[in-house]
Amino acid sequence: MTTPDADPSSERSRTIHYQVPGKDKRAPFARSGLEQLQAVAAGEAPAPPISSHIGLEIVTVGEGDVVMTAVPDESHYNPIGSVHGGFFATVLDSVCGCAVHSTLPAGVGYTSLEIKVSFLRPVTADTGPVTAHGWVIRAGRSVAFADADIRDQEGRVLATASSTCLIIRPAACP
């Protein structure tokens, strides 16, 4: 959409390519969370579709510890010309959730219960790639807690998050 003042030559478009998740909702639960994430990182399993929207990629995955990268661009801008907080919230929710997921055995799932995000620095397309690091603080039988941050290429912290995830045992998994 262009406004009367907008320069039509500045209009851009973006195409998103992703794989539709399989119809068998139980298939991902055949592996542990760590095995699932390692398969995605190695390109042996498709990344979740949300990854395509924000250029999110797994860099490293260990038990309770995940690092991802994302590339903010102009398509993520809010009305004041900086990257929308939803970009950060999505990246931080993903890295926290995956850190929790990496601790789960086969047949067990999770879902986010809550996330608190603190925005510390503005980000624009000129910021370049950002790195998100998520780690588990405490993993219980029914709830897990994770923290995360996003940093720019110089290592400056741009945003932080604390997350609570519900652990879903086999009887409740899809």
PDB file of C-alpha atoms in Angstrom:
ATOM      1  CA  MET A   1       0.000   0.000   0.000  1.00  0.00           C
ATOM      2  CA  THR A   2       1.351   3.410  -0.866  1.00  0.00           C
ATOM      3  CA  THR A   3       0.364   6.767   0.542  1.00  0.00           C
ATOM      4  CA  PRO A   4       0.091   9.930  -1.588  1.00  0.00           C
ATOM      5  CA  ASP A   5       3.482  11.099  -0.260  1.00  0.00           C
ATOM      6  CA  ALA A   6       5.219   7.755  -0.759  1.00  0.00           C
ATOM      7  CA  ASP A   7       7.715   7.268  -3.547  1.00  0.00           C
ATOM      8  CA  PRO A   8       6.384   4.343  -5.661  1.00  0.00           C
ATOM      9  CA  SER A   9       9.962   3.332  -6.507  1.00  0.00           C
ATOM     10  CA  SER A  10      10.507   2.507  -2.818  1.00  0.00           C
ATOM     11  CA  GLU A  11       7.770  -0.162  -2.807  1.00  0.00           C
ATOM     12  CA  ARG A  12       9.108  -3.673  -2.176  1.00  0.00           C
ATOM     13  CA  SER A  13       7.685  -7.159  -1.944  1.00  0.00           C
ATOM     14  CA  ARG A  14       8.722 -10.314  -0.177  1.00  0.00           C
ATOM     15  CA  THR A  15       8.056 -13.950  -1.012  1.00  0.00           C
ATOM     16  CA  ILE A  16       8.070 -16.527   1.745  1.00  0.00           C
ATOM     17  CA  HIS A  17       8.878 -20.176   1.065  1.00  0.00           C
ATOM     18  CA  TYR A  18       8.205 -22.862   3.670  1.00  0.00           C
ATOM     19  CA  GLN A  19       7.239 -26.491   4.011  1.00  0.00           C
ATOM     20  CA  VAL A  20       3.771 -27.296   5.255  1.00  0.00           C
ATOM     21  CA  PRO A  21       4.049 -29.292   8.497  1.00  0.00           C
ATOM     22  CA  GLY A  22       3.132 -32.966   8.125  1.00  0.00           C
ATOM     23  CA  LYS A  23      -0.423 -34.076   8.744  1.00  0.00           C
ATOM     24  CA  ASP A  24       0.731 -36.679  11.295  1.00  0.00           C
ATOM     25  CA  LYS A  25       0.861 -34.566  14.452  1.00  0.00           C
ATOM     26  CA  ARG A  26       2.473 -37.414  16.425  1.00  0.00           C
ATOM     27  CA  ALA A  27       5.476 -37.896  14.113  1.00  0.00           C
ATOM     28  CA  PRO A  28       7.654 -35.154  15.674  1.00  0.00           C
ATOM     29  CA  PHE A  29       7.179 -36.761  19.091  1.00  0.00           C
ATOM     30  CA  ALA A  30       9.045 -39.921  17.992  1.00  0.00           C
ATOM     31  CA  ARG A  31      12.346 -38.122  18.700  1.00  0.00           C
ATOM     32  CA  SER A  32      13.562 -36.246  21.737  1.00  0.00           C
ATOM     33  CA  GLY A  33      13.394 -32.466  21.537  1.00  0.00           C
ATOM     34  CA  LEU A  34      17.167 -32.284  21.213  1.00  0.00           C
ATOM     35  CA  GLU A  35      17.119 -34.777  18.315  1.00  0.00           C
ATOM     36  CA  GLN A  36      14.335 -32.829  16.576  1.00  0.00           C
ATOM     37  CA  LEU A  37      16.188 -29.527  16.833  1.00  0.00           C
ATOM     38  CA  GLN A  38      19.489 -31.076  15.754  1.00  0.00           C
ATOM     39  CA  ALA A  39      17.742 -32.468  12.657  1.00  0.00           C
ATOM     40  CA  VAL A  40      16.368 -29.001  11.806  1.00  0.00           C
ATOM     41  CA  ALA A  41      19.787 -27.391  12.358  1.00  0.00           C
ATOM     42  CA  ALA A  42      21.423 -29.997  10.088  1.00  0.00           C
ATOM     43  CA  GLY A  43      18.813 -29.494   7.358  1.00  0.00           C
ATOM     44  CA  GLU A  44      17.524 -33.054   7.786  1.00  0.00           C
ATOM     45  CA  ALA A  45      14.083 -31.840   8.906  1.00  0.00           C
ATOM     46  CA  PRO A  46      12.174 -28.758   7.760  1.00  0.00           C
ATOM     47  CA  ALA A  47      12.245 -25.642   9.892  1.00  0.00           C
ATOM     48  CA  PRO A  48       8.923 -24.467  11.319  1.00  0.00           C
ATOM     49  CA  PRO A  49       7.084 -22.141   8.883  1.00  0.00           C
ATOM     50  CA  ILE A  50       7.438 -19.148  11.248  1.00  0.00           C
ATOM     51  CA  SER A  51      11.190 -19.265  10.565  1.00  0.00           C
ATOM     52  CA  SER A  52      10.614 -18.170   6.968  1.00  0.00           C
ATOM     53  CA  HIS A  53       8.785 -15.027   8.035  1.00  0.00           C
ATOM     54  CA  ILE A  54      11.694 -13.618  10.015  1.00  0.00           C
ATOM     55  CA  GLY A  55      14.736 -15.406   8.575  1.00  0.00           C
ATOM     56  CA  LEU A  56      15.213 -17.413  11.775  1.00  0.00           C
ATOM     57  CA  GLU A  57      17.887 -20.130  11.717  1.00  0.00           C
ATOM     58  CA  ILE A  58      19.322 -22.423  14.371  1.00  0.00           C
ATOM     59  CA  VAL A  59      23.065 -21.919  14.812  1.00  0.00           C
ATOM     60  CA  THR A  60      23.726 -24.308  17.698  1.00  0.00           C
ATOM     61  CA  VAL A  61      21.615 -26.534  19.883  1.00  0.00           C
ATOM     62  CA  GLY A  62      22.624 -28.313  23.074  1.00  0.00           C
ATOM     63  CA  GLU A  63      20.604 -29.604  25.972  1.00  0.00           C
ATOM     64  CA  GLY A  64      18.907 -26.572  27.499  1.00  0.00           C
ATOM     65  CA  ASP A  65      20.838 -24.105  25.323  1.00  0.00           C
ATOM     66  CA  VAL A  66      19.974 -22.823  21.832  1.00  0.00           C
ATOM     67  CA  VAL A  67      21.441 -20.096  19.625  1.00  0.00           C
ATOM     68  CA  MET A  68      19.601 -18.718  16.582  1.00  0.00           C
ATOM     69  CA  THR A  69      20.099 -15.904  14.133  1.00  0.00           C
ATOM     70  CA  ALA A  70      17.559 -13.684  12.391  1.00  0.00           C
ATOM     71  CA  VAL A  71      17.797 -10.812   9.970  1.00  0.00           C
ATOM     72  CA  PRO A  72      15.588  -7.777  10.654  1.00  0.00           C
ATOM     73  CA  ASP A  73      14.647  -5.851   7.542  1.00  0.00           C
ATOM     74  CA  GLU A  74      12.302  -3.075   6.476  1.00  0.00           C
ATOM     75  CA  SER A  75       9.363  -5.486   6.197  1.00  0.00           C
ATOM     76  CA  HIS A  76       9.534  -5.767  10.011  1.00  0.00           C
ATOM     77  CA  TYR A  77       9.174  -2.002  10.585  1.00  0.00           C
ATOM     78  CA  ASN A  78       6.555  -0.384  12.795  1.00  0.00           C
ATOM     79  CA  PRO A  79       5.006   3.019  11.943  1.00  0.00           C
ATOM     80  CA  ILE A  80       7.982   4.955  13.374  1.00  0.00           C
ATOM     81  CA  GLY A  81      10.593   3.274  11.170  1.00  0.00           C
ATOM     82  CA  SER A  82      12.198   0.767  13.504  1.00  0.00           C
ATOM     83  CA  VAL A  83      11.822  -2.993  13.837  1.00  0.00           C
ATOM     84  CA  HIS A  84       8.508  -3.904  15.463  1.00  0.00           C
ATOM     85  CA  GLY A  85       8.602  -5.410  18.943  1.00  0.00           C
ATOM     86  CA  GLY A  86       6.735  -8.417  17.580  1.00  0.00           C
ATOM     87  CA  PHE A  87       9.887  -9.385  15.684  1.00  0.00           C
ATOM     88  CA  PHE A  88      11.833  -9.501  18.954  1.00  0.00           C
ATOM     89  CA  ALA A  89       9.029 -11.261  20.799  1.00  0.00           C
ATOM     90  CA  THR A  90       8.823 -13.943  18.111  1.00  0.00           C
ATOM     91  CA  VAL A  91      12.571 -14.538  18.057  1.00  0.00           C
ATOM     92  CA  LEU A  92      12.812 -14.599  21.865  1.00  0.00           C
ATOM     93  CA  ASP A  93       9.765 -16.869  22.252  1.00  0.00           C
ATOM     94  CA  SER A  94      11.296 -19.231  19.675  1.00  0.00           C
ATOM     95  CA  VAL A  95      14.735 -19.417  21.284  1.00  0.00           C
ATOM     96  CA  CYS A  96      13.301 -19.826  24.811  1.00  0.00           C
ATOM     97  CA  GLY A  97      10.844 -22.481  23.653  1.00  0.00           C
ATOM     98  CA  CYS A  98      13.506 -24.377  21.739  1.00  0.00           C
ATOM     99  CA  ALA A  99      15.846 -24.290  24.746  1.00  0.00           C
ATOM    100  CA  VAL A 100      13.074 -25.931  26.787  1.00  0.00           C
ATOM    101  CA  HIS A 101      12.240 -28.319  23.924  1.00  0.00           C
ATOM    102  CA  SER A 102      15.872 -29.454  23.812  1.00  0.00           C
ATOM    103  CA  THR A 103      15.502 -30.875  27.337  1.00  0.00           C
ATOM    104  CA  LEU A 104      12.421 -32.991  26.622  1.00  0.00           C
ATOM    105  CA  PRO A 105      12.365 -36.729  25.985  1.00  0.00           C
ATOM    106  CA  ALA A 106      10.556 -38.317  23.043  1.00  0.00           C
ATOM    107  CA  GLY A 107       6.793 -38.106  23.375  1.00  0.00           C
ATOM    108  CA  VAL A 108       6.797 -34.938  25.490  1.00  0.00           C
ATOM    109  CA  GLY A 109       5.888 -31.476  24.201  1.00  0.00           C
ATOM    110  CA  TYR A 110       5.687 -27.912  25.472  1.00  0.00           C
ATOM    111  CA  THR A 111       3.883 -24.656  24.884  1.00  0.00           C
ATOM    112  CA  SER A 112       4.603 -21.114  25.986  1.00  0.00           C
ATOM    113  CA  LEU A 113       2.580 -19.983  29.001  1.00  0.00           C
ATOM    114  CA  GLU A 114       4.002 -16.490  29.193  1.00  0.00           C
ATOM    115  CA  ILE A 115       6.896 -14.374  28.036  1.00  0.00           C
ATOM    116  CA  LYS A 116       8.188 -11.035  29.294  1.00  0.00           C
ATOM    117  CA  VAL A 117      10.225  -9.056  26.793  1.00  0.00           C
ATOM    118  CA  SER A 118      12.360  -6.005  27.557  1.00  0.00           C
ATOM    119  CA  PHE A 119      13.335  -3.837  24.577  1.00  0.00           C
ATOM    120  CA  LEU A 120      16.679  -2.189  25.272  1.00  0.00           C
ATOM    121  CA  ARG A 121      17.840  -0.644  21.971  1.00  0.00           C
ATOM    122  CA  PRO A 122      16.142   0.351  18.726  1.00  0.00           C
ATOM    123  CA  VAL A 123      16.822  -1.794  15.684  1.00  0.00           C
ATOM    124  CA  THR A 124      16.568  -0.990  11.975  1.00  0.00           C
ATOM    125  CA  ALA A 125      17.428  -2.841   8.783  1.00  0.00           C
ATOM    126  CA  ASP A 126      20.910  -1.298   9.116  1.00  0.00           C
ATOM    127  CA  THR A 127      21.483  -3.283  12.322  1.00  0.00           C
ATOM    128  CA  GLY A 128      22.121  -6.416  10.274  1.00  0.00           C
ATOM    129  CA  PRO A 129      21.833  -9.991  11.526  1.00  0.00           C
ATOM    130  CA  VAL A 130      21.067 -10.500  15.200  1.00  0.00           C
ATOM    131  CA  THR A 131      21.878 -13.460  17.423  1.00  0.00           C
ATOM    132  CA  ALA A 132      19.443 -14.838  19.978  1.00  0.00           C
ATOM    133  CA  HIS A 133      20.617 -17.079  22.814  1.00  0.00           C
ATOM    134  CA  GLY A 134      18.156 -18.984  24.989  1.00  0.00           C
ATOM    135  CA  TRP A 135      18.907 -21.141  28.010  1.00  0.00           C
ATOM    136  CA  VAL A 136      16.873 -23.098  30.519  1.00  0.00           C
ATOM    137  CA  ILE A 137      16.934 -21.757  34.073  1.00  0.00           C
ATOM    138  CA  ARG A 138      14.894 -24.556  35.620  1.00  0.00           C
ATOM    139  CA  ALA A 139      13.099 -27.528  34.120  1.00  0.00           C
ATOM    140  CA  GLY A 140      10.467 -29.157  36.277  1.00  0.00           C
ATOM    141  CA  ARG A 141       8.026 -31.967  35.543  1.00  0.00           C
ATOM    142  CA  SER A 142       5.180 -29.676  34.458  1.00  0.00           C
ATOM    143  CA  VAL A 143       6.769 -26.232  33.968  1.00  0.00           C
ATOM    144  CA  ALA A 144      10.114 -24.970  32.666  1.00  0.00           C
ATOM    145  CA  PHE A 145      11.670 -21.507  32.860  1.00  0.00           C
ATOM    146  CA  ALA A 146      14.030 -20.029  30.274  1.00  0.00           C
ATOM    147  CA  ASP A 147      15.820 -16.720  29.704  1.00  0.00           C
ATOM    148  CA  ALA A 148      17.124 -15.259  26.454  1.00  0.00           C
ATOM    149  CA  ASP A 149      18.741 -12.247  24.879  1.00  0.00           C
ATOM    150  CA  ILE A 150      19.229 -10.841  21.398  1.00  0.00           C
ATOM    151  CA  ARG A 151      22.529  -9.195  20.476  1.00  0.00           C
ATOM    152  CA  ASP A 152      23.792  -7.274  17.482  1.00  0.00           C
ATOM    153  CA  GLN A 153      27.021  -8.063  15.638  1.00  0.00           C
ATOM    154  CA  GLU A 154      29.028  -6.002  18.134  1.00  0.00           C
ATOM    155  CA  GLY A 155      27.627  -8.012  21.046  1.00  0.00           C
ATOM    156  CA  ARG A 156      25.341  -5.253  22.363  1.00  0.00           C
ATOM    157  CA  VAL A 157      22.187  -6.561  24.035  1.00  0.00           C
ATOM    158  CA  LEU A 158      19.125  -5.368  22.105  1.00  0.00           C
ATOM    159  CA  ALA A 159      16.353  -7.184  24.005  1.00  0.00           C
ATOM    160  CA  THR A 160      15.923  -9.764  26.751  1.00  0.00           C
ATOM    161  CA  ALA A 161      13.172 -12.174  27.749  1.00  0.00           C
ATOM    162  CA  SER A 162      12.035 -14.501  30.509  1.00  0.00           C
ATOM    163  CA  SER A 163       9.679 -17.302  29.555  1.00  0.00           C
ATOM    164  CA  THR A 164       7.545 -19.903  31.288  1.00  0.00           C
ATOM    165  CA  CYS A 165       6.648 -23.035  29.330  1.00  0.00           C
ATOM    166  CA  LEU A 166       4.101 -25.720  30.135  1.00  0.00           C
ATOM    167  CA  ILE A 167       5.436 -29.259  29.732  1.00  0.00           C
ATOM    168  CA  ILE A 168       2.873 -31.468  28.005  1.00  0.00           C
ATOM    169  CA  ARG A 169       3.083 -35.134  28.946  1.00  0.00           C
ATOM    170  CA  PRO A 170       2.093 -37.968  26.523  1.00  0.00           C
ATOM    171  CA  ALA A 171      -1.575 -38.216  27.512  1.00  0.00           C
ATOM    172  CA  ALA A 172      -2.015 -34.554  26.549  1.00  0.00           C
ATOM    173  CA  CYS A 173       0.196 -34.483  23.402  1.00  0.00           C
ATOM    174  CA  PRO A 174      -1.593 -34.236  20.028  1.00  0.00           C
TER     175      PRO A 174
END
